[in-house]
Amino acid sequence: MSNATDRLRIAVQKSGRLAEPSLALLRRAGLVFRSSRDHLFLYGENMPVDVLLVRDDDIPGLLVEGSCELGIVGRNVLTEQRLAAADSGGAAELLSLGFGGCRLAIAVPQGSAIGEPADLAGLRIATSYPALLADWLRENGVSADIVVLNGSVEIAPRLGKADAICDLVSTGATLAANRLRELVTVFESEAVLAAAPGILTPAKAALAGQLAARIAGALSGDGVRLLMLQAPRAMLPAIERMLPSRETPSVLSLDGRPDDVALQALCTVALDWQHLEALKRLGARGLMVLHVERMLA
Ligand code: PRP
Ligand code: ZN
């Protein structure tokens, strides 16, 4: 079922935590979509790129079989598939995307006597991530039984099916609602851009590269601010020393004002009022802090 069309396909979660931020990121990368009637497909109107809306757990499989060239999926789902497939290869992680942060953690009933990972020896742990859990148990020298469940993992202890669970935790609300206590983190996850393992046609490879670069460019603007100011030329060294700047600021001359300069600097840390007031005391004027929408190196 490989994608024989000359349009690139990206698989994205249809509903759930990653769904909205994934589409928002693709829009920031410049894609404009029209939804299909069945809402399973978004047709790219300004680039030969279409979005397939699917269950997140299906995304690694779609990449491996070649139905899609790119996917946005949790690193947990991607890594689980890669470990489970062992040497048959898996989808590759291209970029981490900075949203959908969560952790795969082992949790036990609140009243349980289990106090540390070693106490899990000989017990049953329910999970939808058997490969990641098995890896962690092996690395930590704990021998426990893995009970594979595909949903409602959090109720397994109450049903007497397991003594502990290993599941995704984001806010912790699900654990609290099921009176479970987090014991240890097994795997840290966030959304990533993943790529199919196969070789793409030159046209598709170029398109995938362009899209990945645009996504990286959209993300690199996150948390970056552009600081603009004017100042007496003589104060420039003192001002530059104060800037939390990521690269050399641009300094521009001003027509008819040889003693003054305009300065632009990209800053990665928040520029708060104290920062601006300190710069003003050094003689800076017309201070402005702007959001950076996107960057292309
Ligand atoms: C995970 C996990 C829990 C919940 C935890 O499911 O299975 O049910 O999120 O989140 P919380 O700590 O904020 O309560 P997810 O939404 O990822 O759905 P899926 O695993 O079925 O795709
Ligand atoms: Zn899922």
mmCIF file of C-alpha atoms and ligand atoms in Angstrom:
data_model
loop_
_atom_site.group_PDB
_atom_site.id
_atom_site.type_symbol
_atom_site.label_atom_id
_atom_site.label_comp_id
_atom_site.label_asym_id
_atom_site.label_seq_id
_atom_site.Cartn_x
_atom_site.Cartn_y
_atom_site.Cartn_z
ATOM 1 C CA MET A 1 0.000 0.000 0.000
ATOM 2 C CA SER A 2 2.835 2.395 -0.782
ATOM 3 C CA ASN A 3 2.047 5.946 -1.831
ATOM 4 C CA ALA A 4 2.467 5.842 -5.598
ATOM 5 C CA THR A 5 1.158 9.371 -6.172
ATOM 6 C CA ASP A 6 3.591 12.225 -6.678
ATOM 7 C CA ARG A 7 2.137 14.042 -3.651
ATOM 8 C CA LEU A 8 3.843 13.782 -0.278
ATOM 9 C CA ARG A 9 1.740 12.368 2.564
ATOM 10 C CA ILE A 10 2.021 13.283 6.233
ATOM 11 C CA ALA A 11 0.228 11.207 8.863
ATOM 12 C CA VAL A 12 -1.130 13.174 11.818
ATOM 13 C CA GLN A 13 -3.211 12.144 14.841
ATOM 14 C CA LYS A 14 -6.919 12.541 14.062
ATOM 15 C CA SER A 15 -8.047 13.323 17.588
ATOM 16 C CA GLY A 16 -6.189 13.500 20.841
ATOM 17 C CA ARG A 17 -3.462 15.492 22.439
ATOM 18 C CA LEU A 18 -1.232 15.881 19.362
ATOM 19 C CA ALA A 19 -3.982 16.553 16.803
ATOM 20 C CA GLU A 20 -4.446 20.324 17.040
ATOM 21 C CA PRO A 21 -0.806 21.335 17.682
ATOM 22 C CA SER A 22 0.321 19.109 14.783
ATOM 23 C CA LEU A 23 -1.964 20.842 12.287
ATOM 24 C CA ALA A 24 -1.081 24.242 13.733
ATOM 25 C CA LEU A 25 2.602 23.478 13.137
ATOM 26 C CA LEU A 26 1.981 22.428 9.525
ATOM 27 C CA ARG A 27 0.083 25.685 8.977
ATOM 28 C CA ARG A 28 3.023 27.609 10.435
ATOM 29 C CA ALA A 29 5.219 25.760 7.935
ATOM 30 C CA GLY A 30 3.129 27.411 5.229
ATOM 31 C CA LEU A 31 0.675 24.664 4.261
ATOM 32 C CA VAL A 32 -2.886 25.575 3.335
ATOM 33 C CA PHE A 33 -5.409 22.693 3.457
ATOM 34 C CA ARG A 34 -8.885 21.810 2.328
ATOM 35 C CA SER A 35 -10.673 19.045 4.247
ATOM 36 C CA SER A 36 -12.080 16.022 2.430
ATOM 37 C CA ARG A 37 -15.780 15.216 2.904
ATOM 38 C CA ASP A 38 -15.004 12.283 5.216
ATOM 39 C CA HIS A 39 -12.562 14.381 7.293
ATOM 40 C CA LEU A 40 -9.895 11.694 7.007
ATOM 41 C CA PHE A 41 -7.775 13.613 4.597
ATOM 42 C CA LEU A 42 -6.579 17.194 4.238
ATOM 43 C CA TYR A 43 -5.711 18.217 0.711
ATOM 44 C CA GLY A 44 -2.775 20.622 0.445
ATOM 45 C CA GLU A 45 -3.805 23.514 -1.768
ATOM 46 C CA ASN A 46 -0.527 25.387 -2.113
ATOM 47 C CA MET A 47 1.989 22.487 -2.087
ATOM 48 C CA PRO A 48 1.783 18.866 -3.306
ATOM 49 C CA VAL A 49 1.442 17.673 0.282
ATOM 50 C CA ASP A 50 -1.588 15.933 1.833
ATOM 51 C CA VAL A 51 -2.348 15.123 5.461
ATOM 52 C CA LEU A 52 -3.792 11.758 6.527
ATOM 53 C CA LEU A 53 -5.730 11.908 9.809
ATOM 54 C CA VAL A 54 -5.258 8.608 11.661
ATOM 55 C CA ARG A 55 -4.915 6.959 15.061
ATOM 56 C CA ASP A 56 -1.513 7.910 16.495
ATOM 57 C CA ASP A 57 -0.624 4.248 17.145
ATOM 58 C CA ASP A 58 -1.003 3.542 13.414
ATOM 59 C CA ILE A 59 1.511 6.174 12.306
ATOM 60 C CA PRO A 60 4.769 4.161 12.634
ATOM 61 C CA GLY A 61 3.174 1.296 10.666
ATOM 62 C CA LEU A 62 2.000 3.644 7.885
ATOM 63 C CA LEU A 63 5.555 4.987 7.593
ATOM 64 C CA VAL A 64 7.147 1.534 7.564
ATOM 65 C CA GLU A 65 4.804 0.224 4.841
ATOM 66 C CA GLY A 66 5.346 3.393 2.772
ATOM 67 C CA SER A 67 1.752 4.693 2.788
ATOM 68 C CA CYS A 68 3.055 8.008 4.146
ATOM 69 C CA GLU A 69 6.444 9.660 3.853
ATOM 70 C CA LEU A 70 6.270 11.749 7.038
ATOM 71 C CA GLY A 71 4.379 11.590 10.320
ATOM 72 C CA ILE A 72 3.933 13.565 13.507
ATOM 73 C CA VAL A 73 3.802 11.165 16.428
ATOM 74 C CA GLY A 74 4.886 10.743 20.037
ATOM 75 C CA ARG A 75 8.435 9.497 20.500
ATOM 76 C CA ASN A 76 6.929 6.825 22.794
ATOM 77 C CA VAL A 77 4.823 5.337 19.967
ATOM 78 C CA LEU A 78 7.700 5.546 17.487
ATOM 79 C CA THR A 79 10.239 3.945 19.823
ATOM 80 C CA GLU A 80 7.844 1.212 20.931
ATOM 81 C CA GLN A 81 7.330 0.240 17.296
ATOM 82 C CA ARG A 82 11.064 0.346 16.568
ATOM 83 C CA LEU A 83 11.917 -1.862 19.563
ATOM 84 C CA ALA A 84 9.083 -4.275 18.784
ATOM 85 C CA ALA A 85 10.121 -4.551 15.110
ATOM 86 C CA ALA A 86 13.705 -5.257 16.240
ATOM 87 C CA ASP A 87 15.997 -5.491 13.200
ATOM 88 C CA SER A 88 13.333 -5.105 10.507
ATOM 89 C CA GLY A 89 13.938 -1.351 10.807
ATOM 90 C CA GLY A 90 11.598 1.441 11.693
ATOM 91 C CA ALA A 91 10.697 5.032 10.983
ATOM 92 C CA ALA A 92 13.412 7.565 11.768
ATOM 93 C CA GLU A 93 13.039 10.588 14.024
ATOM 94 C CA LEU A 94 13.915 13.787 12.123
ATOM 95 C CA LEU A 95 13.057 16.563 14.597
ATOM 96 C CA SER A 96 11.646 16.922 18.064
ATOM 97 C CA LEU A 97 8.741 19.319 17.972
ATOM 98 C CA GLY A 98 8.536 20.783 21.464
ATOM 99 C CA PHE A 99 4.893 19.890 22.194
ATOM 100 C CA GLY A 100 2.994 16.867 23.495
ATOM 101 C CA GLY A 101 5.448 16.380 26.324
ATOM 102 C CA CYS A 102 4.639 13.399 28.559
ATOM 103 C CA ARG A 103 6.382 10.496 30.256
ATOM 104 C CA LEU A 104 5.907 6.761 30.326
ATOM 105 C CA ALA A 105 5.905 5.917 34.021
ATOM 106 C CA ILE A 106 5.317 2.979 36.312
ATOM 107 C CA ALA A 107 2.590 3.644 38.873
ATOM 108 C CA VAL A 108 1.245 1.591 41.764
ATOM 109 C CA PRO A 109 -1.939 1.759 43.873
ATOM 110 C CA GLN A 110 -1.695 4.566 46.437
ATOM 111 C CA GLY A 111 -1.931 2.182 49.401
ATOM 112 C CA SER A 112 0.612 -0.271 47.996
ATOM 113 C CA ALA A 113 3.770 -1.162 49.926
ATOM 114 C CA ILE A 114 5.874 -0.921 46.744
ATOM 115 C CA GLY A 115 8.406 1.806 47.512
ATOM 116 C CA GLU A 116 11.119 1.427 44.895
ATOM 117 C CA PRO A 117 11.572 -0.246 41.486
ATOM 118 C CA ALA A 118 13.263 -3.320 43.023
ATOM 119 C CA ASP A 119 9.995 -4.063 44.845
ATOM 120 C CA LEU A 120 8.403 -4.819 41.456
ATOM 121 C CA ALA A 121 10.298 -8.117 41.189
ATOM 122 C CA GLY A 122 7.911 -10.974 40.487
ATOM 123 C CA LEU A 123 4.876 -8.671 40.147
ATOM 124 C CA ARG A 124 2.594 -8.068 37.130
ATOM 125 C CA ILE A 125 2.793 -4.711 35.307
ATOM 126 C CA ALA A 126 0.033 -3.800 32.820
ATOM 127 C CA THR A 127 1.002 -1.659 29.821
ATOM 128 C CA SER A 128 0.363 -0.823 26.160
ATOM 129 C CA TYR A 129 4.126 -0.317 25.756
ATOM 130 C CA PRO A 130 5.579 -3.807 26.344
ATOM 131 C CA ALA A 131 8.804 -3.230 24.388
ATOM 132 C CA LEU A 132 9.721 0.020 26.165
ATOM 133 C CA LEU A 133 8.850 -1.518 29.530
ATOM 134 C CA ALA A 134 10.820 -4.711 28.815
ATOM 135 C CA ASP A 135 13.825 -2.593 27.870
ATOM 136 C CA TRP A 136 13.640 -0.620 31.097
ATOM 137 C CA LEU A 137 13.163 -3.738 33.247
ATOM 138 C CA ARG A 138 16.189 -5.367 31.617
ATOM 139 C CA GLU A 139 18.371 -2.268 32.062
ATOM 140 C CA ASN A 140 17.362 -1.957 35.689
ATOM 141 C CA GLY A 141 17.720 -5.636 36.492
ATOM 142 C CA VAL A 142 14.102 -6.062 37.567
ATOM 143 C CA SER A 143 12.333 -9.268 36.624
ATOM 144 C CA ALA A 144 8.566 -8.669 36.447
ATOM 145 C CA ASP A 145 5.700 -10.003 34.318
ATOM 146 C CA ILE A 146 4.372 -7.742 31.557
ATOM 147 C CA VAL A 147 0.606 -7.838 30.972
ATOM 148 C CA VAL A 148 -0.181 -6.305 27.570
ATOM 149 C CA LEU A 149 -3.412 -4.268 27.446
ATOM 150 C CA ASN A 150 -4.503 -2.040 24.586
ATOM 151 C CA GLY A 151 -6.629 0.353 26.595
ATOM 152 C CA SER A 152 -7.877 1.235 30.081
ATOM 153 C CA VAL A 153 -4.519 0.287 31.537
ATOM 154 C CA GLU A 154 -5.181 2.473 34.573
ATOM 155 C CA ILE A 155 -8.003 0.257 35.851
ATOM 156 C CA ALA A 156 -6.011 -3.006 35.636
ATOM 157 C CA PRO A 157 -4.914 -2.997 39.318
ATOM 158 C CA ARG A 158 -8.507 -2.516 40.515
ATOM 159 C CA LEU A 159 -9.649 -5.393 38.308
ATOM 160 C CA GLY A 160 -6.971 -7.596 39.843
ATOM 161 C CA LYS A 161 -5.256 -7.982 36.462
ATOM 162 C CA ALA A 162 -1.975 -6.375 37.569
ATOM 163 C CA ASP A 163 -0.070 -5.068 40.587
ATOM 164 C CA ALA A 164 1.258 -1.979 38.810
ATOM 165 C CA ILE A 165 0.857 -0.165 35.505
ATOM 166 C CA CYS A 166 3.225 1.454 33.050
ATOM 167 C CA ASP A 167 1.386 4.189 31.160
ATOM 168 C CA LEU A 168 1.704 7.696 29.780
ATOM 169 C CA VAL A 169 1.433 10.518 32.258
ATOM 170 C CA SER A 170 0.916 14.084 31.173
ATOM 171 C CA THR A 171 -0.875 16.134 33.828
ATOM 172 C CA GLY A 172 -1.160 13.219 36.257
ATOM 173 C CA ALA A 173 -4.961 13.574 36.387
ATOM 174 C CA THR A 174 -5.607 10.023 35.177
ATOM 175 C CA LEU A 175 -3.339 8.535 37.846
ATOM 176 C CA ALA A 176 -4.947 10.648 40.576
ATOM 177 C CA ALA A 177 -8.474 9.740 39.445
ATOM 178 C CA ASN A 178 -7.551 6.061 39.666
ATOM 179 C CA ARG A 179 -5.757 6.437 43.017
ATOM 180 C CA LEU A 180 -2.401 5.469 41.582
ATOM 181 C CA ARG A 181 0.992 6.783 42.705
ATOM 182 C CA GLU A 182 3.851 7.368 40.274
ATOM 183 C CA LEU A 183 6.891 5.266 41.099
ATOM 184 C CA VAL A 184 9.471 5.864 38.386
ATOM 185 C CA THR A 185 9.798 7.321 34.880
ATOM 186 C CA VAL A 186 10.603 4.774 32.185
ATOM 187 C CA PHE A 187 10.741 7.021 29.106
ATOM 188 C CA GLU A 188 10.420 10.763 28.381
ATOM 189 C CA SER A 189 8.419 11.649 25.300
ATOM 190 C CA GLU A 190 7.231 14.499 23.112
ATOM 191 C CA ALA A 191 5.915 14.876 19.585
ATOM 192 C CA VAL A 192 8.469 14.279 16.831
ATOM 193 C CA LEU A 193 8.583 14.516 13.047
ATOM 194 C CA ALA A 194 9.226 11.000 11.765
ATOM 195 C CA ALA A 195 10.213 9.809 8.302
ATOM 196 C CA ALA A 196 9.568 6.602 6.387
ATOM 197 C CA PRO A 197 12.581 4.268 6.275
ATOM 198 C CA GLY A 198 12.419 3.673 2.501
ATOM 199 C CA ILE A 199 14.110 5.639 -0.269
ATOM 200 C CA LEU A 200 11.997 8.452 -1.732
ATOM 201 C CA THR A 201 11.868 9.667 -5.300
ATOM 202 C CA PRO A 202 14.090 12.738 -5.777
ATOM 203 C CA ALA A 203 11.025 15.001 -6.014
ATOM 204 C CA LYS A 204 9.506 13.664 -2.803
ATOM 205 C CA ALA A 205 12.832 13.738 -0.990
ATOM 206 C CA ALA A 206 13.228 17.405 -1.936
ATOM 207 C CA LEU A 207 9.702 18.190 -0.775
ATOM 208 C CA ALA A 208 10.189 16.337 2.521
ATOM 209 C CA GLY A 209 13.477 18.193 3.082
ATOM 210 C CA GLN A 210 11.841 21.534 2.337
ATOM 211 C CA LEU A 211 8.994 20.829 4.731
ATOM 212 C CA ALA A 212 11.333 19.637 7.505
ATOM 213 C CA ALA A 213 13.435 22.806 7.085
ATOM 214 C CA ARG A 214 10.320 24.976 7.260
ATOM 215 C CA ILE A 215 9.112 23.189 10.394
ATOM 216 C CA ALA A 216 12.535 23.602 11.991
ATOM 217 C CA GLY A 217 12.447 27.271 10.986
ATOM 218 C CA ALA A 218 9.018 27.792 12.516
ATOM 219 C CA LEU A 219 10.158 26.102 15.745
ATOM 220 C CA SER A 220 13.439 27.988 15.964
ATOM 221 C CA GLY A 221 11.435 31.193 16.273
ATOM 222 C CA ASP A 222 9.762 29.882 19.437
ATOM 223 C CA GLY A 223 11.063 31.781 22.438
ATOM 224 C CA VAL A 224 13.205 34.021 20.235
ATOM 225 C CA ARG A 225 12.679 37.762 20.368
ATOM 226 C CA LEU A 226 14.062 40.546 18.251
ATOM 227 C CA LEU A 227 15.250 43.507 20.301
ATOM 228 C CA MET A 228 15.477 46.870 18.511
ATOM 229 C CA LEU A 229 16.851 50.067 19.954
ATOM 230 C CA GLN A 230 18.771 53.231 19.187
ATOM 231 C CA ALA A 231 21.717 54.405 21.284
ATOM 232 C CA PRO A 232 24.740 56.694 21.378
ATOM 233 C CA ARG A 233 27.546 54.991 19.448
ATOM 234 C CA ALA A 234 29.863 55.457 22.452
ATOM 235 C CA MET A 235 27.602 53.281 24.615
ATOM 236 C CA LEU A 236 27.548 50.383 22.148
ATOM 237 C CA PRO A 237 30.149 48.184 23.903
ATOM 238 C CA ALA A 238 28.369 48.527 27.266
ATOM 239 C CA ILE A 239 24.987 47.796 25.690
ATOM 240 C CA GLU A 240 26.270 44.772 23.769
ATOM 241 C CA ARG A 241 27.712 43.309 26.976
ATOM 242 C CA MET A 242 24.241 43.429 28.523
ATOM 243 C CA LEU A 243 22.432 41.666 25.706
ATOM 244 C CA PRO A 244 21.340 38.022 26.113
ATOM 245 C CA SER A 245 21.955 37.731 22.421
ATOM 246 C CA ARG A 246 22.377 34.562 20.375
ATOM 247 C CA GLU A 247 24.579 36.032 17.719
ATOM 248 C CA THR A 248 26.365 39.295 16.927
ATOM 249 C CA PRO A 249 23.796 42.100 16.833
ATOM 250 C CA SER A 250 23.360 44.123 13.635
ATOM 251 C CA VAL A 251 24.430 47.726 14.094
ATOM 252 C CA LEU A 252 23.157 50.296 11.613
ATOM 253 C CA SER A 253 24.185 53.906 11.060
ATOM 254 C CA LEU A 254 21.523 56.584 11.125
ATOM 255 C CA ASP A 255 21.316 59.263 8.443
ATOM 256 C CA GLY A 256 22.492 62.642 9.728
ATOM 257 C CA ARG A 257 23.157 61.334 13.260
ATOM 258 C CA PRO A 258 26.778 60.117 13.197
ATOM 259 C CA ASP A 259 26.966 59.777 16.992
ATOM 260 C CA ASP A 260 23.981 57.413 17.189
ATOM 261 C CA VAL A 261 23.343 53.868 15.957
ATOM 262 C CA ALA A 262 20.362 51.547 15.619
ATOM 263 C CA LEU A 263 20.802 48.010 16.885
ATOM 264 C CA GLN A 264 18.942 44.751 16.252
ATOM 265 C CA ALA A 265 19.629 41.619 18.294
ATOM 266 C CA LEU A 266 18.030 38.162 18.402
ATOM 267 C CA CYS A 267 17.604 37.121 22.026
ATOM 268 C CA THR A 268 16.664 33.694 23.339
ATOM 269 C CA VAL A 269 15.925 34.598 26.945
ATOM 270 C CA ALA A 270 12.943 36.646 28.011
ATOM 271 C CA LEU A 271 13.644 40.345 27.923
ATOM 272 C CA ASP A 272 11.817 41.658 30.942
ATOM 273 C CA TRP A 273 11.210 45.246 32.047
ATOM 274 C CA GLN A 274 14.372 45.272 34.211
ATOM 275 C CA HIS A 275 16.468 44.390 31.164
ATOM 276 C CA LEU A 276 14.916 47.188 29.140
ATOM 277 C CA GLU A 277 15.240 49.718 31.980
ATOM 278 C CA ALA A 278 18.911 48.846 32.445
ATOM 279 C CA LEU A 279 19.509 49.350 28.711
ATOM 280 C CA LYS A 280 17.694 52.668 28.899
ATOM 281 C CA ARG A 281 19.975 53.799 31.731
ATOM 282 C CA LEU A 282 22.902 53.141 29.378
ATOM 283 C CA GLY A 283 21.393 55.600 26.909
ATOM 284 C CA ALA A 284 19.251 53.290 24.745
ATOM 285 C CA ARG A 285 16.026 54.781 23.323
ATOM 286 C CA GLY A 286 13.070 53.531 21.315
ATOM 287 C CA LEU A 287 13.365 50.039 22.780
ATOM 288 C CA MET A 288 11.174 47.425 21.143
ATOM 289 C CA VAL A 289 10.856 43.658 21.671
ATOM 290 C CA LEU A 290 9.182 41.731 18.824
ATOM 291 C CA HIS A 291 8.087 38.117 18.442
ATOM 292 C CA VAL A 292 9.920 36.187 15.738
ATOM 293 C CA GLU A 293 7.491 34.435 13.434
ATOM 294 C CA ARG A 294 9.904 32.222 11.487
ATOM 295 C CA MET A 295 13.586 32.008 10.625
ATOM 296 C CA LEU A 296 15.531 30.593 7.702
ATOM 297 C CA ALA A 297 19.278 30.245 8.170
HETATM 298 C C1 PRP B 1 -2.657 8.833 27.887
HETATM 299 C C2 PRP B 1 -2.668 7.770 28.961
HETATM 300 C C3 PRP B 1 -3.614 8.283 30.010
HETATM 301 C C4 PRP B 1 -3.577 9.774 29.828
HETATM 302 C C5 PRP B 1 -2.725 10.431 30.869
HETATM 303 O O1 PRP B 1 -3.499 8.548 26.847
HETATM 304 O O2 PRP B 1 -3.037 6.510 28.461
HETATM 305 O O3 PRP B 1 -4.916 7.810 29.771
HETATM 306 O O4 PRP B 1 -3.019 10.038 28.541
HETATM 307 O O5 PRP B 1 -2.798 11.848 30.799
HETATM 308 P P1 PRP B 1 -2.934 12.726 32.129
HETATM 309 O O6 PRP B 1 -1.729 12.434 32.999
HETATM 310 O O7 PRP B 1 -2.939 14.141 31.641
HETATM 311 O O8 PRP B 1 -4.227 12.361 32.815
HETATM 312 P P2 PRP B 1 -3.470 9.398 25.454
HETATM 313 O O9 PRP B 1 -4.265 10.648 25.570
HETATM 314 O O10 PRP B 1 -2.055 9.574 25.009
HETATM 315 O O11 PRP B 1 -4.241 8.490 24.471
HETATM 316 P P3 PRP B 1 -3.789 7.143 23.759
HETATM 317 O O12 PRP B 1 -2.641 6.585 24.547
HETATM 318 O O13 PRP B 1 -5.013 6.305 23.792
HETATM 319 O O14 PRP B 1 -3.412 7.530 22.365
HETATM 320 ZN ZN ZN B 2 -3.151 6.310 20.849
#
